[in-house]
């Protein structure tokens, strides 16, 4: 399977890998018991902490632990809390929103991106891509809230979509900054077309703390 993927174009690799990851995540969110989910998240965090993160951090030990706790452990805690049976639908919302943001930002930025967002950190990111990602989040959140009959004002939907987009962007930028400091392109090679696990979940890690606060404020 891995050899077959390597023969495909980068875009094809991204699409195929994203399909399998999406299927896995849906299975995890809706059918995996909370205790097993917690163990699964623990294994993912351990892999990132001991395999991928050290490649990005040629710094003193104190900063390593700050990043490990602030960037990985705390968002993982929010992820586990949101995966309790009565919260899983909100975790599904976040997953859909982050995927839509990443997809919208990637394709819009690739097609129309001209104005660089932060060229010294992530040269490929553009304001056009950010806008495309935000509009995709706005559309997806509106559709999901309408379908599941969650009635809140359009202004709040706009604000929620904006916060998710900002959080996802900051998570992406932080990992990009770590990679630039380390002089590497990707955090790993485990996911064809995407790089490492951190390359795939950086936006999710950035959006999770904000999404947790959103669920506390509006849905409880």
Short mmCIF file of C-alpha atoms in Angstrom, two decimals:
data_model
loop_
_atom_site.label_atom_id
_atom_site.label_comp_id
_atom_site.label_asym_id
_atom_site.label_seq_id
_atom_site.Cartn_x
_atom_site.Cartn_y
_atom_site.Cartn_z
CA UNK A 1 0.00 0.00 0.00
CA UNK A 2 2.76 2.46 0.97
CA UNK A 3 4.75 1.69 -2.20
CA UNK A 4 1.63 2.24 -4.32
CA UNK A 5 1.01 5.63 -2.70
CA UNK A 6 4.60 6.74 -3.29
CA UNK A 7 4.08 6.35 -7.04
CA UNK A 8 1.15 8.80 -7.04
CA UNK A 9 1.31 12.60 -7.30
CA UNK A 10 1.43 14.60 -4.08
CA UNK A 11 -2.20 15.71 -4.50
CA UNK A 12 -3.37 12.12 -5.10
CA UNK A 13 -1.43 10.97 -2.04
CA UNK A 14 -3.04 13.71 0.05
CA UNK A 15 -6.54 12.77 -1.10
CA UNK A 16 -6.10 9.01 -0.58
CA UNK A 17 -4.49 9.45 2.83
CA UNK A 18 -7.13 12.00 3.86
CA UNK A 19 -9.89 9.55 2.90
CA UNK A 20 -8.47 6.78 5.08
CA UNK A 21 -7.79 9.19 7.94
CA UNK A 22 -11.32 10.57 7.72
CA UNK A 23 -12.81 7.07 7.81
CA UNK A 24 -10.63 6.20 10.81
CA UNK A 25 -11.60 9.37 12.67
CA UNK A 26 -15.31 8.82 12.11
CA UNK A 27 -14.97 5.30 13.47
CA UNK A 28 -13.05 6.59 16.46
CA UNK A 29 -15.54 9.38 17.20
CA UNK A 30 -18.75 7.36 16.93
CA UNK A 31 -17.91 3.77 17.84
CA UNK A 32 -14.82 3.69 20.03
CA UNK A 33 -15.62 3.58 23.80
CA UNK A 34 -14.31 6.64 25.70
CA UNK A 35 -11.72 4.65 27.68
CA UNK A 36 -10.32 3.08 24.50
CA UNK A 37 -10.37 6.48 22.83
CA UNK A 38 -8.31 7.92 25.70
CA UNK A 39 -5.76 5.13 25.26
CA UNK A 40 -5.69 5.76 21.50
CA UNK A 41 -5.08 9.49 22.00
CA UNK A 42 -2.40 8.68 24.56
CA UNK A 43 -0.62 6.47 22.03
CA UNK A 44 -0.78 9.19 19.35
CA UNK A 45 0.56 11.82 21.76
CA UNK A 46 3.34 9.47 22.87
CA UNK A 47 4.34 8.87 19.25
CA UNK A 48 4.39 12.61 18.53
CA UNK A 49 6.27 13.38 21.76
CA UNK A 50 9.00 10.77 21.40
CA UNK A 51 9.32 10.36 17.62
CA UNK A 52 8.25 13.55 15.84
CA UNK A 53 8.60 16.43 18.30
CA UNK A 54 12.31 15.84 19.07
CA UNK A 55 13.06 16.28 15.35
CA UNK A 56 11.59 19.78 15.52
CA UNK A 57 13.21 20.89 18.75
CA UNK A 58 16.93 21.47 18.88
CA UNK A 59 16.51 23.51 22.06
CA UNK A 60 16.96 23.18 25.79
CA UNK A 61 14.88 20.66 27.71
CA UNK A 62 12.69 23.24 29.48
CA UNK A 63 11.28 24.60 26.22
CA UNK A 64 10.68 21.05 25.01
CA UNK A 65 8.45 20.33 28.00
CA UNK A 66 6.63 23.65 27.60
CA UNK A 67 5.81 22.80 23.99
CA UNK A 68 4.94 19.20 24.84
CA UNK A 69 2.45 20.22 27.53
CA UNK A 70 1.08 23.36 25.89
CA UNK A 71 0.91 22.15 22.30
CA UNK A 72 0.14 18.44 22.74
CA UNK A 73 -1.02 17.43 26.22
CA UNK A 74 -3.50 20.23 26.97
CA UNK A 75 -5.29 20.02 23.58
CA UNK A 76 -5.34 16.22 23.96
CA UNK A 77 -7.05 16.64 27.33
CA UNK A 78 -9.75 18.79 25.70
CA UNK A 79 -10.10 16.17 22.98
CA UNK A 80 -10.66 13.42 25.53
CA UNK A 81 -13.22 15.52 27.45
CA UNK A 82 -15.12 16.32 24.27
CA UNK A 83 -15.20 12.63 23.35
CA UNK A 84 -17.46 11.73 26.26
CA UNK A 85 -20.66 10.23 24.86
CA UNK A 86 -22.82 13.36 25.35
CA UNK A 87 -20.17 15.60 23.74
CA UNK A 88 -19.18 13.54 20.73
CA UNK A 89 -21.38 15.43 18.30
CA UNK A 90 -19.46 18.62 19.13
CA UNK A 91 -16.18 16.83 18.52
CA UNK A 92 -17.56 15.75 15.16
CA UNK A 93 -18.42 19.39 14.40
CA UNK A 94 -14.85 20.46 15.16
CA UNK A 95 -13.39 17.67 13.05
CA UNK A 96 -15.53 18.71 10.07
CA UNK A 97 -14.70 22.38 10.59
CA UNK A 98 -10.94 21.84 10.77
CA UNK A 99 -10.93 19.53 7.75
CA UNK A 100 -12.95 22.09 5.78
CA UNK A 101 -10.57 24.87 6.85
CA UNK A 102 -7.46 22.93 5.84
CA UNK A 103 -9.02 21.91 2.52
CA UNK A 104 -10.36 25.37 1.70
CA UNK A 105 -7.11 27.09 2.66
CA UNK A 106 -5.05 24.60 0.64
CA UNK A 107 -7.04 24.69 -2.59
CA UNK A 108 -7.90 28.41 -2.57
CA UNK A 109 -4.34 29.32 -1.62
CA UNK A 110 -2.92 27.05 -4.31
CA UNK A 111 -5.22 28.52 -6.98
CA UNK A 112 -5.46 32.21 -6.05
CA UNK A 113 -2.94 32.82 -3.26
CA UNK A 114 -0.86 35.91 -4.00
CA UNK A 115 -0.58 37.86 -0.76
CA UNK A 116 1.62 36.03 1.74
CA UNK A 117 0.30 35.72 5.27
CA UNK A 118 3.57 35.11 7.13
CA UNK A 119 6.32 34.37 4.60
CA UNK A 120 9.09 34.00 7.18
CA UNK A 121 7.16 31.27 9.00
CA UNK A 122 5.13 29.54 6.29
CA UNK A 123 5.86 30.86 2.77
CA UNK A 124 2.99 28.98 1.10
CA UNK A 125 0.26 30.38 3.35
CA UNK A 126 -1.69 33.33 1.91
CA UNK A 127 -4.46 35.70 2.93
CA UNK A 128 -6.56 34.31 0.09
CA UNK A 129 -6.11 30.80 1.47
CA UNK A 130 -7.05 31.97 4.96
CA UNK A 131 -10.22 33.58 3.60
CA UNK A 132 -11.06 30.44 1.62
CA UNK A 133 -10.59 28.29 4.71
CA UNK A 134 -12.73 30.60 6.82
CA UNK A 135 -15.57 30.62 4.28
CA UNK A 136 -15.50 26.81 4.14
CA UNK A 137 -15.71 26.64 7.95
CA UNK A 138 -18.59 29.13 7.94
CA UNK A 139 -20.50 27.07 5.39
CA UNK A 140 -19.87 23.74 7.13
CA UNK A 141 -20.79 25.06 10.59
CA UNK A 142 -23.99 26.62 9.23
CA UNK A 143 -25.00 23.36 7.50
CA UNK A 144 -24.21 21.20 10.56
CA UNK A 145 -26.01 23.47 13.02
CA UNK A 146 -29.04 23.65 10.72
CA UNK A 147 -29.15 19.89 10.18
CA UNK A 148 -28.80 19.06 13.88
CA UNK A 149 -31.24 21.84 14.84
CA UNK A 150 -28.82 23.89 16.91
CA UNK A 151 -30.42 27.30 16.81
CA UNK A 152 -28.06 30.19 17.48
CA UNK A 153 -27.72 33.53 15.75
CA UNK A 154 -25.86 33.94 12.49
CA UNK A 155 -23.55 36.39 14.25
CA UNK A 156 -22.49 33.70 16.72
CA UNK A 157 -21.99 31.21 13.88
CA UNK A 158 -19.77 33.79 12.20
CA UNK A 159 -17.79 34.33 15.42
CA UNK A 160 -17.41 30.58 16.03
CA UNK A 161 -16.18 30.05 12.47
CA UNK A 162 -13.71 32.92 12.84
CA UNK A 163 -12.33 31.56 16.13
CA UNK A 164 -11.89 28.07 14.66
CA UNK A 165 -10.08 29.55 11.66
CA UNK A 166 -7.80 31.65 13.86
CA UNK A 167 -7.03 28.71 16.16
CA UNK A 168 -6.34 26.38 13.23
CA UNK A 169 -4.06 28.96 11.63
CA UNK A 170 -2.10 29.54 14.84
CA UNK A 171 -1.67 25.80 15.35
CA UNK A 172 -0.41 25.44 11.80
CA UNK A 173 1.94 28.42 12.13
CA UNK A 174 3.41 27.18 15.38
CA UNK A 175 4.32 23.82 13.89
CA UNK A 176 5.66 25.56 10.78
CA UNK A 177 7.81 27.76 13.01
CA UNK A 178 9.18 24.70 14.81
CA UNK A 179 10.00 23.07 11.48
CA UNK A 180 11.76 26.19 10.21
CA UNK A 181 13.82 26.41 13.37
CA UNK A 182 14.81 22.77 12.96
CA UNK A 183 15.41 23.08 9.21
CA UNK A 184 13.05 20.25 8.24
CA UNK A 185 10.17 20.10 5.75
CA UNK A 186 7.91 17.68 7.63
CA UNK A 187 7.67 16.29 11.14
CA UNK A 188 7.77 12.74 9.75
CA UNK A 189 6.88 10.48 6.83
CA UNK A 190 4.22 8.22 8.30
CA UNK A 191 1.37 9.82 6.30
CA UNK A 192 2.00 9.86 2.51
CA UNK A 193 1.33 13.29 1.03
CA UNK A 194 0.99 14.88 4.46
CA UNK A 195 4.25 14.10 6.27
CA UNK A 196 4.02 13.28 9.95
CA UNK A 197 1.10 13.13 12.35
CA UNK A 198 1.89 16.62 13.64
CA UNK A 199 1.70 17.93 10.07
CA UNK A 200 -1.83 16.61 9.89
CA UNK A 201 -3.17 17.58 13.33
CA UNK A 202 -1.44 20.95 13.84
CA UNK A 203 -4.61 22.88 12.94
CA UNK A 204 -6.72 20.66 15.19
CA UNK A 205 -4.35 21.21 18.12
CA UNK A 206 -4.63 24.97 17.67
CA UNK A 207 -8.42 24.97 17.38
CA UNK A 208 -9.18 22.56 20.24
CA UNK A 209 -8.74 24.94 23.23
CA UNK A 210 -10.92 27.61 21.58
CA UNK A 211 -13.54 25.04 20.57
CA UNK A 212 -13.68 23.71 24.12
CA UNK A 213 -14.39 27.22 25.42
CA UNK A 214 -17.04 27.67 22.71
CA UNK A 215 -18.84 24.48 23.74
CA UNK A 216 -18.77 25.53 27.40
CA UNK A 217 -20.23 28.95 26.61
CA UNK A 218 -22.89 28.10 24.04
CA UNK A 219 -23.84 24.43 24.39
CA UNK A 220 -24.09 23.79 28.15
#
